[in-house]
Short mmCIF file of C-alpha atoms and ligand atoms in Angstrom, two decimals:
data_model
loop_
_atom_site.label_atom_id
_atom_site.label_comp_id
_atom_site.label_asym_id
_atom_site.label_seq_id
_atom_site.Cartn_x
_atom_site.Cartn_y
_atom_site.Cartn_z
CA UNK A 1 14.66 -22.31 58.14
CA UNK A 2 15.39 -22.18 54.41
CA UNK A 3 14.29 -18.86 52.87
CA UNK A 4 12.45 -19.02 49.59
CA UNK A 5 12.83 -16.60 46.72
CA UNK A 6 11.67 -16.78 43.11
CA UNK A 7 10.60 -15.27 39.82
CA UNK A 8 7.10 -15.09 38.37
CA UNK A 9 6.37 -14.74 34.62
CA UNK A 10 4.85 -16.40 31.62
CA UNK A 11 6.70 -18.03 29.89
CA UNK A 12 9.35 -18.70 32.52
CA UNK A 13 10.88 -22.01 31.57
CA UNK A 14 14.06 -20.55 30.11
CA UNK A 15 14.76 -18.04 32.89
CA UNK A 16 18.39 -17.90 33.93
CA UNK A 17 17.55 -16.19 37.22
CA UNK A 18 17.47 -19.41 39.32
CA UNK A 19 20.97 -20.20 38.08
CA UNK A 20 22.56 -16.94 39.22
CA UNK A 21 20.65 -16.53 42.45
CA UNK A 22 21.04 -20.12 43.67
CA UNK A 23 24.78 -19.99 42.94
CA UNK A 24 25.07 -16.72 44.90
CA UNK A 25 23.15 -18.23 47.87
CA UNK A 26 25.45 -21.23 47.84
CA UNK A 27 28.63 -19.13 47.40
CA UNK A 28 27.65 -16.89 50.35
CA UNK A 29 26.61 -19.91 52.48
CA UNK A 30 23.02 -18.68 52.77
CA UNK A 31 20.25 -21.16 53.52
CA UNK A 32 17.98 -20.08 50.67
CA UNK A 33 16.60 -21.28 47.34
CA UNK A 34 15.25 -19.46 44.26
CA UNK A 35 12.51 -21.02 42.07
CA UNK A 36 10.86 -20.10 38.77
CA UNK A 37 7.06 -19.99 38.91
CA UNK A 38 4.87 -19.85 35.82
CA UNK A 39 1.97 -17.50 36.57
CA UNK A 40 -0.70 -16.66 34.00
CA UNK A 41 -2.16 -13.11 33.82
CA UNK A 42 -5.50 -14.14 35.26
CA UNK A 43 -3.79 -15.82 38.20
CA UNK A 44 -1.50 -12.94 39.09
CA UNK A 45 -3.47 -11.60 42.05
CA UNK A 46 -3.89 -15.07 43.60
CA UNK A 47 -0.21 -15.79 43.04
CA UNK A 48 0.87 -12.59 44.76
CA UNK A 49 -1.41 -13.34 47.74
CA UNK A 50 0.07 -16.83 47.79
CA UNK A 51 3.63 -15.46 47.88
CA UNK A 52 2.69 -13.36 50.88
CA UNK A 53 0.86 -16.18 52.71
CA UNK A 54 3.76 -18.52 52.18
CA UNK A 55 6.26 -15.97 53.48
CA UNK A 56 8.33 -15.91 50.25
CA UNK A 57 11.10 -13.45 51.10
CA UNK A 58 11.39 -11.85 47.70
CA UNK A 59 10.74 -12.41 44.06
CA UNK A 60 11.45 -11.07 40.60
CA UNK A 61 8.68 -10.17 38.22
CA UNK A 62 9.05 -10.59 34.49
CA UNK A 63 6.99 -10.41 31.31
CA UNK A 64 3.99 -9.97 31.26
CA UNK A 65 3.45 -8.88 34.87
CA UNK A 66 5.82 -5.94 35.43
CA UNK A 67 3.06 -3.30 35.25
CA UNK A 68 -0.05 -5.35 36.12
CA UNK A 69 1.39 -6.43 39.50
CA UNK A 70 1.42 -2.83 40.84
CA UNK A 71 -2.17 -2.82 42.30
CA UNK A 72 -1.43 -6.03 44.24
CA UNK A 73 1.59 -4.63 46.10
CA UNK A 74 1.54 -2.72 49.44
CA UNK A 75 4.13 -0.09 48.54
CA UNK A 76 6.36 1.05 45.69
CA UNK A 77 9.93 2.18 46.19
CA UNK A 78 11.11 5.31 44.30
CA UNK A 79 12.63 3.22 41.49
CA UNK A 80 9.32 1.46 40.74
CA UNK A 81 7.38 4.73 40.99
CA UNK A 82 9.77 6.37 38.53
CA UNK A 83 9.66 3.57 35.95
CA UNK A 84 5.94 2.71 36.45
CA UNK A 85 6.99 -0.97 36.53
CA UNK A 86 8.23 -3.55 39.01
CA UNK A 87 10.82 -6.27 38.49
CA UNK A 88 11.68 -6.98 42.12
CA UNK A 89 9.45 -7.46 45.17
CA UNK A 90 10.68 -7.60 48.75
CA UNK A 91 8.57 -9.08 51.51
CA UNK A 92 9.18 -6.97 54.62
CA UNK A 93 7.32 -8.56 57.54
CA UNK A 94 4.33 -9.29 55.33
CA UNK A 95 4.39 -6.08 53.37
CA UNK A 96 5.23 -6.45 49.69
CA UNK A 97 7.37 -3.62 48.37
CA UNK A 98 8.01 -3.19 44.65
CA UNK A 99 11.29 -2.06 43.21
CA UNK A 100 12.72 -1.79 39.69
CA UNK A 101 16.37 -2.72 39.06
CA UNK A 102 16.17 -2.98 35.25
CA UNK A 103 17.27 0.55 34.45
CA UNK A 104 19.99 0.72 37.09
CA UNK A 105 21.18 -2.73 36.07
CA UNK A 106 21.65 -1.50 32.52
CA UNK A 107 23.35 1.65 33.73
CA UNK A 108 25.89 -0.38 35.77
CA UNK A 109 26.61 -2.65 32.79
CA UNK A 110 27.14 0.36 30.48
CA UNK A 111 29.32 2.13 33.10
CA UNK A 112 31.88 -0.66 32.85
CA UNK A 113 32.45 0.41 29.22
CA UNK A 114 32.36 4.20 29.24
CA UNK A 115 35.33 4.62 31.52
CA UNK A 116 35.33 7.91 33.35
CA UNK A 117 33.61 9.94 30.68
CA UNK A 118 31.11 12.43 32.11
CA UNK A 119 27.65 11.19 30.93
CA UNK A 120 26.75 14.83 30.22
CA UNK A 121 29.20 14.78 27.31
CA UNK A 122 27.88 11.64 25.65
CA UNK A 123 25.50 11.68 22.74
CA UNK A 124 23.24 8.64 23.07
CA UNK A 125 20.85 6.96 20.59
CA UNK A 126 18.24 4.76 22.20
CA UNK A 127 16.56 2.30 19.81
CA UNK A 128 13.05 1.36 21.00
CA UNK A 129 10.31 2.87 23.18
CA UNK A 130 8.82 -0.12 25.00
CA UNK A 131 9.08 -1.10 28.68
CA UNK A 132 12.80 -1.82 28.59
CA UNK A 133 13.52 1.43 26.76
CA UNK A 134 11.52 3.37 29.37
CA UNK A 135 13.53 1.86 32.23
CA UNK A 136 16.83 2.65 30.49
CA UNK A 137 15.90 6.12 29.24
CA UNK A 138 14.61 7.22 32.63
CA UNK A 139 17.53 5.85 34.55
CA UNK A 140 20.17 7.30 32.20
CA UNK A 141 18.42 10.69 32.32
CA UNK A 142 18.42 10.48 36.12
CA UNK A 143 22.10 9.54 36.18
CA UNK A 144 23.08 12.66 34.21
CA UNK A 145 22.99 11.61 30.57
CA UNK A 146 21.98 14.91 29.02
CA UNK A 147 21.54 14.07 25.36
CA UNK A 148 19.42 11.06 24.29
CA UNK A 149 17.84 10.67 20.84
CA UNK A 150 15.12 7.99 20.58
CA UNK A 151 14.33 6.08 17.41
CA UNK A 152 11.34 3.75 17.27
CA UNK A 153 9.12 2.09 14.64
CA UNK A 154 6.19 4.04 16.13
CA UNK A 155 7.55 7.53 16.68
CA UNK A 156 4.44 8.48 18.68
CA UNK A 157 5.37 5.99 21.39
CA UNK A 158 8.85 7.50 21.60
CA UNK A 159 7.33 10.99 22.01
CA UNK A 160 5.20 9.70 24.87
CA UNK A 161 8.24 8.11 26.51
CA UNK A 162 10.11 11.40 26.41
CA UNK A 163 7.13 13.51 27.51
CA UNK A 164 6.23 11.27 30.45
CA UNK A 165 9.75 10.99 31.79
CA UNK A 166 10.42 12.86 35.09
CA UNK A 167 13.83 13.91 33.89
CA UNK A 168 14.46 16.17 30.91
CA UNK A 169 17.10 15.51 28.30
CA UNK A 170 18.09 17.15 25.08
CA UNK A 171 17.63 15.03 22.02
CA UNK A 172 15.07 14.30 19.34
CA UNK A 173 12.58 11.58 18.53
CA UNK A 174 12.69 9.80 15.21
CA UNK A 175 11.04 7.05 13.21
CA UNK A 176 13.60 4.83 11.44
CA UNK A 177 12.82 6.62 8.14
CA UNK A 178 13.38 10.01 9.77
CA UNK A 179 16.69 8.95 11.33
CA UNK A 180 17.85 7.75 7.89
CA UNK A 181 17.52 11.33 6.72
CA UNK A 182 19.94 12.61 9.33
CA UNK A 183 23.70 12.27 9.62
CA UNK A 184 23.76 12.11 13.39
CA UNK A 185 26.80 10.47 14.97
CA UNK A 186 26.65 8.96 18.47
CA UNK A 187 28.96 8.05 21.38
CA UNK A 188 26.60 5.41 22.72
CA UNK A 189 23.99 3.36 20.84
CA UNK A 190 21.56 1.24 22.90
CA UNK A 191 19.33 -1.37 21.25
CA UNK A 192 16.25 -2.35 23.34
CA UNK A 193 13.80 -3.82 20.81
CA UNK A 194 13.31 -7.45 19.93
CA UNK A 195 14.94 -6.94 16.53
CA UNK A 196 17.71 -9.51 16.14
CA UNK A 197 16.39 -11.84 18.83
CA UNK A 198 16.08 -15.59 18.13
CA UNK A 199 14.73 -16.76 15.72
CA UNK A 200 15.19 -13.56 13.70
CA UNK A 201 18.94 -13.36 14.18
CA UNK A 202 19.63 -11.89 10.74
CA UNK A 203 17.74 -8.66 11.51
CA UNK A 204 19.24 -5.41 12.77
CA UNK A 205 17.48 -2.12 13.46
CA UNK A 206 19.95 0.36 11.92
CA UNK A 207 23.11 0.60 9.88
CA UNK A 208 26.04 1.66 12.11
CA UNK A 209 28.26 3.04 9.34
CA UNK A 210 27.91 6.83 9.34
CA UNK A 211 26.43 6.84 12.88
CA UNK A 212 29.60 6.00 14.84
CA UNK A 213 33.16 7.05 15.45
CA UNK A 214 36.11 4.97 16.72
CA UNK A 215 35.09 5.34 20.35
CA UNK A 216 31.39 4.60 20.07
CA UNK A 217 29.99 2.00 22.47
CA UNK A 218 27.23 -0.23 21.05
CA UNK A 219 24.93 -1.99 23.55
CA UNK A 220 22.21 -4.53 22.87
CA UNK A 221 20.00 -5.78 25.74
CA UNK A 222 19.27 -9.01 23.88
CA UNK A 223 21.27 -12.04 25.21
CA UNK A 224 19.69 -14.64 22.98
CA UNK A 225 21.79 -14.72 20.80
CA UNK A 226 24.73 -13.34 22.73
CA UNK A 227 25.95 -11.50 19.67
CA UNK A 228 23.15 -9.93 17.67
CA UNK A 229 23.76 -8.78 14.06
CA UNK A 230 24.10 -5.29 15.40
CA UNK A 231 26.91 -6.26 17.81
CA UNK A 232 28.59 -8.31 15.12
CA UNK A 233 28.65 -5.28 12.85
CA UNK A 234 29.93 -3.12 15.69
CA UNK A 235 32.76 -5.60 16.33
CA UNK A 236 33.65 -5.60 12.67
CA UNK A 237 33.96 -1.84 12.86
CA UNK A 238 36.29 -2.25 15.89
CA UNK A 239 33.84 -0.71 18.36
CA UNK A 240 33.34 -1.54 22.04
CA UNK A 241 30.24 -3.71 22.53
CA UNK A 242 27.99 -4.50 25.51
CA UNK A 243 25.78 -7.57 25.26
CA UNK A 244 22.60 -8.24 27.24
CA UNK A 245 24.27 -10.43 29.85
CA UNK A 246 25.57 -7.37 31.73
CA UNK A 247 22.10 -5.85 32.23
CA UNK A 248 20.61 -9.22 33.15
CA UNK A 249 23.26 -9.94 35.73
CA UNK A 250 23.31 -6.45 37.27
CA UNK A 251 19.51 -6.27 37.60
CA UNK A 252 19.72 -9.65 39.38
CA UNK A 253 22.60 -8.55 41.59
CA UNK A 254 20.72 -5.36 42.60
CA UNK A 255 17.62 -7.46 43.45
CA UNK A 256 19.77 -9.87 45.47
CA UNK A 257 21.13 -6.93 47.46
CA UNK A 258 17.65 -5.49 48.08
CA UNK A 259 16.49 -8.89 49.50
CA UNK A 260 19.50 -9.90 51.48
CA UNK A 261 21.73 -6.81 52.03
CA UNK A 262 24.53 -9.06 50.84
CA UNK A 263 26.60 -8.29 47.77
CA UNK A 264 26.79 -11.11 45.24
CA UNK A 265 29.86 -11.68 43.04
CA UNK A 266 28.82 -10.17 39.70
CA UNK A 267 31.71 -11.67 37.74
CA UNK A 268 30.74 -15.11 38.96
CA UNK A 269 27.17 -14.54 37.82
CA UNK A 270 28.36 -13.40 34.42
CA UNK A 271 30.61 -16.42 34.00
CA UNK A 272 27.71 -18.77 34.77
CA UNK A 273 25.46 -17.09 32.23
CA UNK A 274 28.08 -17.08 29.53
CA UNK A 275 28.78 -20.79 30.19
CA UNK A 276 25.12 -21.52 29.87
CA UNK A 277 24.58 -19.47 26.70
CA UNK A 278 27.98 -19.79 25.08
P1 LIG B 1 9.87 -4.55 26.14
O1 LIG B 1 9.22 -4.57 27.46
O2 LIG B 1 10.77 -5.75 25.92
O3 LIG B 1 10.57 -3.29 25.85
P2 LIG B 1 7.62 -3.83 24.48
O4 LIG B 1 7.20 -2.88 25.59
O5 LIG B 1 6.63 -4.67 23.84
O6 LIG B 1 8.71 -4.83 25.08
O7 LIG B 1 8.43 -3.00 23.40
C1 LIG B 1 8.95 -3.59 22.28
C2 LIG B 1 9.83 -2.56 21.51
O8 LIG B 1 10.34 -3.27 20.37
C3 LIG B 1 9.07 -1.39 20.92
O9 LIG B 1 9.97 -0.31 20.79
C4 LIG B 1 8.63 -1.91 19.57
O10 LIG B 1 8.36 -0.91 18.63
P3 LIG B 1 6.80 -0.25 18.54
O11 LIG B 1 6.76 0.68 19.72
O12 LIG B 1 6.80 0.44 17.26
O13 LIG B 1 5.86 -1.40 18.69
C5 LIG B 1 9.86 -2.65 19.18
N1 LIG B 1 9.66 -3.70 18.16
C6 LIG B 1 9.21 -4.94 18.39
N2 LIG B 1 9.16 -5.65 17.21
C7 LIG B 1 9.66 -4.78 16.26
C8 LIG B 1 9.86 -4.92 14.84
N3 LIG B 1 9.63 -6.09 14.19
N4 LIG B 1 10.33 -3.87 14.17
C9 LIG B 1 10.61 -2.71 14.82
N5 LIG B 1 10.42 -2.52 16.14
C10 LIG B 1 9.94 -3.55 16.83
#
């Protein structure tokens, strides 16, 4: 029998998840399909019950349900407990188990670009303190990144992120104005806010000049547009850049593995997404 997988969110029409997962099912000769389901906040509980009743094997969870779905699940894996959010659900014989692959997905995409450098030696600047920033901060701290500064419009939110994280890191918290008054230089800069996303493609959160050296890696989790102003500036300065496709594809690949125990071809997934967005 065909196995059914999917993603729930609102809005969901532009999701690229069906593209990468259906291609992986086809490529691996698996009898399975992945569908996008629009689910409104007030219908979330019903939708989750429906997923269970229908025997949907697994699904992704996106905005705005990543936190509010938690009470409707039977169990949380360590990753979801750590990040206090769920982006992947696996149906194990009728029990719905929540996972979170966002942070690890980002970590894998960044790892491709930092070669063999020990993360303990890297000075990181994280821009943003929302849900995506929390997933990334916590995962990097867990994976041994020892120094992470956070800059956010609302510095208070960044303080909370740091205080509530289960792993300790060195590093300070700044508002954008406070960061402007420092001359800090970073090895890795990670942009997690919506600044620079369509339609505001002319915006960027910080000036890179004075904050970087020749080997700095600049990552932006936005993939719409593929090259944000921040990444364009980084390229002009000759720096290594990481766009949001890497995180998107790796979080999807990790979810696929959780559901099926099969390893999808990440480079194939990336190619598909670039073709679609390029
Ligand atoms: P996500 O789950 O995508 O991280 P979120 O939790 O709503 O979304 O977080 C959005 C992040 O983008 C926050 O860091 C937010 O800053 P505040 O904490 O000050 O709200 C940041 N952000 C969004 N719009 C912004 C803007 N116009 N200028 C500066 N920061 C912005």
